[in-house]
PDB file of C-alpha atoms and ligand atoms in Angstrom:
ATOM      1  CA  UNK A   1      47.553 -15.788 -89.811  1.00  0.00           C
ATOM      2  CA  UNK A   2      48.880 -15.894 -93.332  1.00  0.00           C
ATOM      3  CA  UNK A   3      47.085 -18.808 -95.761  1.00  0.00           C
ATOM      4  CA  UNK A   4      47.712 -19.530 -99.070  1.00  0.00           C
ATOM      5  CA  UNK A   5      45.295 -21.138-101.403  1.00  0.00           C
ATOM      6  CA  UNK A   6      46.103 -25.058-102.212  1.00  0.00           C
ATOM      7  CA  UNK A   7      44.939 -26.705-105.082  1.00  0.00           C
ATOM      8  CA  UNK A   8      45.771 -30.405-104.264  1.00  0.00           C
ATOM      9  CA  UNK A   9      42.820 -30.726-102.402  1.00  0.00           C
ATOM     10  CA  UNK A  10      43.347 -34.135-100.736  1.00  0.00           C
ATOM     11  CA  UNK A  11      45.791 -31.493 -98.457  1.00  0.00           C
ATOM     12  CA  UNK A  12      42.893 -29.666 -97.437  1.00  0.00           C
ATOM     13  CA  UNK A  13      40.575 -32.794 -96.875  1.00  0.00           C
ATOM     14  CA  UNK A  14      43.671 -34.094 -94.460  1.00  0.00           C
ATOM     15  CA  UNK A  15      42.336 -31.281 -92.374  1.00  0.00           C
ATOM     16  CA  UNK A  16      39.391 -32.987 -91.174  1.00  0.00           C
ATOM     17  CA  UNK A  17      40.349 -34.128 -87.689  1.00  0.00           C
ATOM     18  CA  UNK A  18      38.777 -37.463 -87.665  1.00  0.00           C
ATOM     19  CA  UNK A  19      36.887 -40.724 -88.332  1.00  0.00           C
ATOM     20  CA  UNK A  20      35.197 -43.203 -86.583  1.00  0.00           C
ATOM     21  CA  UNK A  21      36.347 -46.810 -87.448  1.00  0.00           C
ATOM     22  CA  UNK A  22      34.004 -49.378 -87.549  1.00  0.00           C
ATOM     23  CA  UNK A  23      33.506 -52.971 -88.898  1.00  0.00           C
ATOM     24  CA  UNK A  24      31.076 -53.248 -91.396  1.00  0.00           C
ATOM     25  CA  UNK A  25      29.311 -57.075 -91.770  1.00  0.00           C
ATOM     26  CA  UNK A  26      27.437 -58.026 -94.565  1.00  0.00           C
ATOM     27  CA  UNK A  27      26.549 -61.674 -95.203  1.00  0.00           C
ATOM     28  CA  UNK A  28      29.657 -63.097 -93.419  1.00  0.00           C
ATOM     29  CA  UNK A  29      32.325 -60.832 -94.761  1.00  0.00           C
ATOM     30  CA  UNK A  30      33.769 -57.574 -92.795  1.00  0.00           C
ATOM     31  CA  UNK A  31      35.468 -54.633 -94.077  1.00  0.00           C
ATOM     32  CA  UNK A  32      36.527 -51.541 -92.016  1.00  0.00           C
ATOM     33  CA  UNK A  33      35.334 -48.084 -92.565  1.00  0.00           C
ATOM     34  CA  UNK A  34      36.045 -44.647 -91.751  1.00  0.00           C
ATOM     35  CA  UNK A  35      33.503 -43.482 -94.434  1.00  0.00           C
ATOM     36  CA  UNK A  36      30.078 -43.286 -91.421  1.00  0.00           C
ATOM     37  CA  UNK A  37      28.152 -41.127 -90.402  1.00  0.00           C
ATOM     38  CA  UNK A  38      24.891 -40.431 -88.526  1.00  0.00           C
ATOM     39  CA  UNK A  39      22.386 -39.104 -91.344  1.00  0.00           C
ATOM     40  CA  UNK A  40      19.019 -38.985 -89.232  1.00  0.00           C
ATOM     41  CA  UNK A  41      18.155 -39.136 -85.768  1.00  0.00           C
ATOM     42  CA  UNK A  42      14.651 -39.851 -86.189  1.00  0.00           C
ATOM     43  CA  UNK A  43      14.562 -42.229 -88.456  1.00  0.00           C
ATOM     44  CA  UNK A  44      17.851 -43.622 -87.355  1.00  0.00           C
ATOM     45  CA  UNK A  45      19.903 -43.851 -90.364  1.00  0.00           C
ATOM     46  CA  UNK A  46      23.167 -44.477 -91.012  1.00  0.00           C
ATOM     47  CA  UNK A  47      25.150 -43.894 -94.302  1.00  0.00           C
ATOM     48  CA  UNK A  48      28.384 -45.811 -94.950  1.00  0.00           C
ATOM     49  CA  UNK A  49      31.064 -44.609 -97.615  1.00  0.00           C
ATOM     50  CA  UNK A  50      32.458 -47.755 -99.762  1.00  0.00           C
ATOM     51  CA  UNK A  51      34.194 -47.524-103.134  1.00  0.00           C
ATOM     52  CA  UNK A  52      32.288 -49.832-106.123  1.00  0.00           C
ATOM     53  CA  UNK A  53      35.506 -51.820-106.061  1.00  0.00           C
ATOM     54  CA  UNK A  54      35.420 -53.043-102.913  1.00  0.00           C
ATOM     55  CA  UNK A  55      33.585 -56.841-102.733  1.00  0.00           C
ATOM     56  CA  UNK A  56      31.759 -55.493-100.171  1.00  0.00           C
ATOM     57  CA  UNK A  57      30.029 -52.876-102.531  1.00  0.00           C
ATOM     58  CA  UNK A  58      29.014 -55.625-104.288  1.00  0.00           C
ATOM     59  CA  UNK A  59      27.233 -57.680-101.263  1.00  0.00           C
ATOM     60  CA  UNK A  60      25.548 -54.852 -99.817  1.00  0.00           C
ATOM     61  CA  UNK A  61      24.230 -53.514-103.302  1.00  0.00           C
ATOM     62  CA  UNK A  62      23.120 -57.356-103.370  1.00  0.00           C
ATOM     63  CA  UNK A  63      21.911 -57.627 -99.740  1.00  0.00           C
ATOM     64  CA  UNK A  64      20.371 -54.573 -99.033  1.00  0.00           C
ATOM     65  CA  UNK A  65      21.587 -54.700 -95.452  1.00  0.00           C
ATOM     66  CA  UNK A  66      24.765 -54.746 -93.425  1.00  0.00           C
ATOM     67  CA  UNK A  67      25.527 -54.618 -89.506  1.00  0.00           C
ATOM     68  CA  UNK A  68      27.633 -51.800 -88.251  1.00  0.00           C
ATOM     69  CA  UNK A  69      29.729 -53.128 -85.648  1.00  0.00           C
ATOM     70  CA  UNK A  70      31.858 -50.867 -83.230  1.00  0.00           C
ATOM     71  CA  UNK A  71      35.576 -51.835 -82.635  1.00  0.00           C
ATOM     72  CA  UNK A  72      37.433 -51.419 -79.708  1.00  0.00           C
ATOM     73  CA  UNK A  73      41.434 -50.850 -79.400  1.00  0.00           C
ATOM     74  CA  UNK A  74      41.745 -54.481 -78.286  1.00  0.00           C
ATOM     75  CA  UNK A  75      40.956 -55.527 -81.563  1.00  0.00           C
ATOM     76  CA  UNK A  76      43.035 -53.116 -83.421  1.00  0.00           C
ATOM     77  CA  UNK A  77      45.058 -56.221 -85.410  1.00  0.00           C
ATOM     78  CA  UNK A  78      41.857 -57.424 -86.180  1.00  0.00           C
ATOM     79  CA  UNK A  79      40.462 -54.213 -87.707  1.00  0.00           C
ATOM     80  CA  UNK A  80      43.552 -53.143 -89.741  1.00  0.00           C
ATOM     81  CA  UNK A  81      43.054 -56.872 -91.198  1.00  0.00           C
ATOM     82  CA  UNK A  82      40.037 -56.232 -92.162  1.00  0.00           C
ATOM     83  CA  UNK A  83      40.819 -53.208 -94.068  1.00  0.00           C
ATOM     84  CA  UNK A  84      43.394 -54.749 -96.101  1.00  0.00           C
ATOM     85  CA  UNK A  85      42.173 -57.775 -97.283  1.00  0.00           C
ATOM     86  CA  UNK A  86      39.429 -58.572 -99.091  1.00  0.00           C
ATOM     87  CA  UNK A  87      36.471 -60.766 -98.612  1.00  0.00           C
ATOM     88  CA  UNK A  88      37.016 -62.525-102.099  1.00  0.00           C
ATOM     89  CA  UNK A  89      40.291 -64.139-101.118  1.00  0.00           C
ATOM     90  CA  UNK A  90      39.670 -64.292 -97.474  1.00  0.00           C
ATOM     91  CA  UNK A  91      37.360 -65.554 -95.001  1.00  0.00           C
ATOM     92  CA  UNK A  92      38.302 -62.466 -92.763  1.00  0.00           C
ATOM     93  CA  UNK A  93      36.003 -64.074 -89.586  1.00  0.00           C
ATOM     94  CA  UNK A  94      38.604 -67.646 -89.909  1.00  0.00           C
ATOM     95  CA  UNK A  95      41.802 -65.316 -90.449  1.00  0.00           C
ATOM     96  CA  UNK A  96      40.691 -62.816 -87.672  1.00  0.00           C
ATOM     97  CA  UNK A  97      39.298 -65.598 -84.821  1.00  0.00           C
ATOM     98  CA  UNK A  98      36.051 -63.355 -84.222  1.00  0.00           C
ATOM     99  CA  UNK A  99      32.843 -64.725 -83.794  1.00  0.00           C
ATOM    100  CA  UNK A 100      29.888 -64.522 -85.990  1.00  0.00           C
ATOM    101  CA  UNK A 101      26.381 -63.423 -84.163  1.00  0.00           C
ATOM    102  CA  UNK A 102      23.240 -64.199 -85.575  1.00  0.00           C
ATOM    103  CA  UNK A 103      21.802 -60.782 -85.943  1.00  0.00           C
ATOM    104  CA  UNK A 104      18.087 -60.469 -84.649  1.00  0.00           C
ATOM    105  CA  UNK A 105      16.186 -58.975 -87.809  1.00  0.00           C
ATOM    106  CA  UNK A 106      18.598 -59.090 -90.725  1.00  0.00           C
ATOM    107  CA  UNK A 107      20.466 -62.218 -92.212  1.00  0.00           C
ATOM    108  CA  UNK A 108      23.538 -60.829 -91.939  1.00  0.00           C
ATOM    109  CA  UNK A 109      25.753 -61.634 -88.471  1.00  0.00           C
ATOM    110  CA  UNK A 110      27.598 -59.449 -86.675  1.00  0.00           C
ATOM    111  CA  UNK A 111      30.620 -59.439 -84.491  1.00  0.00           C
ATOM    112  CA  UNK A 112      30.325 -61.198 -81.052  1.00  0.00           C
ATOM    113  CA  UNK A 113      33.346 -59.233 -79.185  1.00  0.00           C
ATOM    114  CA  UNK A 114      32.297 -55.837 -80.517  1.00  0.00           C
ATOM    115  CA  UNK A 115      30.033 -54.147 -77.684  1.00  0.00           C
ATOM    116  CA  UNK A 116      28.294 -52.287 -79.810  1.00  0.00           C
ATOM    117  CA  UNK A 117      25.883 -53.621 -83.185  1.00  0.00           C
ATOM    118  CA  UNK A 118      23.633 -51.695 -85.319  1.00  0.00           C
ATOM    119  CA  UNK A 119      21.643 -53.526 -87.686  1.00  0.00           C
ATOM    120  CA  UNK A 120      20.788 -51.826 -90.773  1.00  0.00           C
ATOM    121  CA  UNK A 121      18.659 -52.037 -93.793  1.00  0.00           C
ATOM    122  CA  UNK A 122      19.122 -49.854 -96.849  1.00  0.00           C
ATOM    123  CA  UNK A 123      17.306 -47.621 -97.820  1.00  0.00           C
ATOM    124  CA  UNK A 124      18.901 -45.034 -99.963  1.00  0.00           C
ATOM    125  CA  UNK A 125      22.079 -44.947-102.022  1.00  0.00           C
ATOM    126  CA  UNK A 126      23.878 -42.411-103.685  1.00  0.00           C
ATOM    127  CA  UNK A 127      26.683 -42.579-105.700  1.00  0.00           C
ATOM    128  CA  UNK A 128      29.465 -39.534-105.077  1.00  0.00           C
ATOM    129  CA  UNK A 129      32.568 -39.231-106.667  1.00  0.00           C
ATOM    130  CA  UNK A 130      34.847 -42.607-105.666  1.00  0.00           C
ATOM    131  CA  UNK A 131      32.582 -43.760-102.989  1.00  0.00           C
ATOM    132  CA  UNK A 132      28.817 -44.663-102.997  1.00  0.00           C
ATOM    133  CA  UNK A 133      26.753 -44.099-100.059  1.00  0.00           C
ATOM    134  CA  UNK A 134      24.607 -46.631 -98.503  1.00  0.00           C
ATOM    135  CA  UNK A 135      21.890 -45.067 -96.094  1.00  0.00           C
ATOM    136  CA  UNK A 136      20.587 -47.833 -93.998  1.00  0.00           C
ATOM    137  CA  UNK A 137      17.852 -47.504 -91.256  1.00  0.00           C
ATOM    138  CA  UNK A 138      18.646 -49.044 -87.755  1.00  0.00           C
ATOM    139  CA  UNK A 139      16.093 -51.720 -87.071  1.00  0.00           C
ATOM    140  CA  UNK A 140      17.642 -53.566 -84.364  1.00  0.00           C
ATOM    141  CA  UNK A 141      20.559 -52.399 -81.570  1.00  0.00           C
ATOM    142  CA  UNK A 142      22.680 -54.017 -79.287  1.00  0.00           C
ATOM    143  CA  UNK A 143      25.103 -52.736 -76.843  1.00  0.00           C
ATOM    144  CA  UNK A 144      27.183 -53.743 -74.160  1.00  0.00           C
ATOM    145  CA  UNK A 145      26.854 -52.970 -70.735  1.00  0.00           C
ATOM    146  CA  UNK A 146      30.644 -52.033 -69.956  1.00  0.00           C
ATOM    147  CA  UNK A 147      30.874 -50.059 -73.211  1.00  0.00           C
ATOM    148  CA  UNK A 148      32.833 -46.881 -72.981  1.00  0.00           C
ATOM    149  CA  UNK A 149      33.490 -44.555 -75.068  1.00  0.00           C
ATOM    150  CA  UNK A 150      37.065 -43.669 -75.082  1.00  0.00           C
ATOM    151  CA  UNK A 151      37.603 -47.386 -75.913  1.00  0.00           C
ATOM    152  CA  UNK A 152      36.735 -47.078 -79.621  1.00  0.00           C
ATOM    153  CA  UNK A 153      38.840 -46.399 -82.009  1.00  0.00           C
ATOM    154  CA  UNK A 154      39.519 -43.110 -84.842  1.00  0.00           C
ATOM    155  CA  UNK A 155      41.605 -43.004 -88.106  1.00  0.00           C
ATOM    156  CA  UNK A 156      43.066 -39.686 -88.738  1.00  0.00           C
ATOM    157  CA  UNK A 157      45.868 -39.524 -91.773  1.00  0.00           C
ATOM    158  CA  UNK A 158      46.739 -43.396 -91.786  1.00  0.00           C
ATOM    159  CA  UNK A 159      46.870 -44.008 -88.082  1.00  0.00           C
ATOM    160  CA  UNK A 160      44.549 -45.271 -85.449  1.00  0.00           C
ATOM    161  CA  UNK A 161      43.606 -43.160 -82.513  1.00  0.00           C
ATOM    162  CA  UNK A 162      41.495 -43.082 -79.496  1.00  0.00           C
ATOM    163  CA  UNK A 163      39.317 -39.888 -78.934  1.00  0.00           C
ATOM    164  CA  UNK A 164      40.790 -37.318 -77.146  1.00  0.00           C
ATOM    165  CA  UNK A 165      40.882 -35.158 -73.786  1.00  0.00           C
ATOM    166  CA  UNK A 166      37.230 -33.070 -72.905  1.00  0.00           C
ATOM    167  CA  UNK A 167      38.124 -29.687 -73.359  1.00  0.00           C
ATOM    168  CA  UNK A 168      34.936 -28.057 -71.817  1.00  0.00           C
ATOM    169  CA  UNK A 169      32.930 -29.162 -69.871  1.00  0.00           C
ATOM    170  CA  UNK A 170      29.028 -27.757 -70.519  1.00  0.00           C
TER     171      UNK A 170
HETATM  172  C1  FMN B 201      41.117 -47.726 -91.188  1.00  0.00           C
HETATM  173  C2  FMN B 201      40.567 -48.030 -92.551  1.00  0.00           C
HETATM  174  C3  FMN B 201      39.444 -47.346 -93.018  1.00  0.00           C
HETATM  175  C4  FMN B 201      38.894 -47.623 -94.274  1.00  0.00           C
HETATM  176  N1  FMN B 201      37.782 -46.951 -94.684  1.00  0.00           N
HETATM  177  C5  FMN B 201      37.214 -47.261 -95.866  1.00  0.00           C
HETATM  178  C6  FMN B 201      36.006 -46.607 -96.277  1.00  0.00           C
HETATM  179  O1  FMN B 201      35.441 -45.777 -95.568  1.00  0.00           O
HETATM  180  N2  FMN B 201      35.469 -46.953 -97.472  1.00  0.00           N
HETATM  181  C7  FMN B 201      36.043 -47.904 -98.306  1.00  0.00           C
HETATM  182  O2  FMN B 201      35.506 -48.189 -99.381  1.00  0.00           O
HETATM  183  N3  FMN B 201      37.185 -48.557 -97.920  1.00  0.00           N
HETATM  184  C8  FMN B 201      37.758 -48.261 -96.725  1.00  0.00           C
HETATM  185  N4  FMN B 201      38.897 -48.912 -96.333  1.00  0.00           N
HETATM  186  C9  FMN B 201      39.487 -49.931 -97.205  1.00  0.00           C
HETATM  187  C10 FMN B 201      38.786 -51.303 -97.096  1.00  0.00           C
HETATM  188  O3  FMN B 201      38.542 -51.634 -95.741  1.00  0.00           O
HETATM  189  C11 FMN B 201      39.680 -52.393 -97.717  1.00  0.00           C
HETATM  190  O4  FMN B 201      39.901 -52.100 -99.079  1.00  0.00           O
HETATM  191  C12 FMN B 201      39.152 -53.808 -97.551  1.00  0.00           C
HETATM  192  O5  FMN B 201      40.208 -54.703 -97.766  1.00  0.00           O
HETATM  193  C13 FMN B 201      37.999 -54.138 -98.479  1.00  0.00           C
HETATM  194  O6  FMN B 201      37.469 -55.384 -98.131  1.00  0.00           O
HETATM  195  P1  FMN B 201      36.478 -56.231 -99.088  1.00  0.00           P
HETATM  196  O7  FMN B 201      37.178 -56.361-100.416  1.00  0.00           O
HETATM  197  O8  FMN B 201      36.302 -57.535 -98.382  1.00  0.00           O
HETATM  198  O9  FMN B 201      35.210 -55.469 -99.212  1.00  0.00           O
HETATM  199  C14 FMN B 201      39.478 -48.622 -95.099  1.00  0.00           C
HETATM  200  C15 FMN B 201      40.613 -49.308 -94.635  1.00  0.00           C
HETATM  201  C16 FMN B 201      41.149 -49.010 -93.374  1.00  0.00           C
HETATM  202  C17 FMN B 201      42.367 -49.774 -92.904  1.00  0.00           C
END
């Protein structure tokens, strides 16, 4: 195996082989993210990814909570819609036809036809390069009883994917 060192970076970042894709609610805007990840078990916390000049950055550094909400490919239209156009020119929930769910503990709603919603209150941010992190705790959880799954939805260099074949089983 020959390899040859790279210095455009982004190249090497492309590596990674892939992202959840979720819809993000705070107040009653969405935006889709690829930027999530589990940062404790116990305390559940989740941190999200979101560039300062997204509106969103600006309701969540506002709110201090948001609702993680897990798409499904059914609503693949709606999530790609959500990720490019902004809350500031567009009421994404009218343009999209999902419904808003009154979330248990935090103000924000959530998304009725995603089977999975975590609701989350900030705890933490930190502020990376291009993207600032918002750590929020789970204090609330719902989730679908028919939820697989191999029905949610990846994004891997610009396209959307499902999650792939078990290699091994353990
Ligand atoms: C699949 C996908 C993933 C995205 N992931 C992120 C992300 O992790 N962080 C981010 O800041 N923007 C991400 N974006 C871009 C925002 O979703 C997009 O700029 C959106 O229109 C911002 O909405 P807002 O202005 O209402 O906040 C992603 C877009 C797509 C289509």
């Amino acid at each position: 195996m020959n390899k040859e060192n790279i210095t455009d970076f982004s190249k090497l970042l492309a590596t990674f082989p892939c992202f959840p894709t979720v819809l993000v609610t705070c107040d009653e805007n969405i935006i889709t993210l690829a930027l999530i990840h589990i940062f404790s078990f116990n305390p559940p916390l989740i941190g999200i990814g979101i560039a300062p000049k997204r509106y969103s950055y600006g309701l969540i550094n506002k709110k201090k909570e948001f609702v993680v909400n897990m798409p499904t490919k059914n609503l693949l239209s709606q999530t790609n819609l959500c990720g490019t156009k902004s809350g500031r020119d567009t009421d994404k929930f009218k343009e999209t036809g999902l419904t808003k769910e009154t979330s248990k503990i935090v103000k924000s709603v959530a998304i009725k036809e995603c089977p999975v919603n975590l609701e989350c209150k900030v705890v933490k941010e930190i502020e990376t390069g291009d993207h600032t992190w918002f750590i929020g705790e789970v204090v609330n959880g719902k989730i679908a009883d028919d939820f697989k799954l191999e029905d949610t939805v990846l994004y891997w260099k610009g396209l959307y994917r499902s999650p792939g074949d078990v290699i091994k089983q353990r």
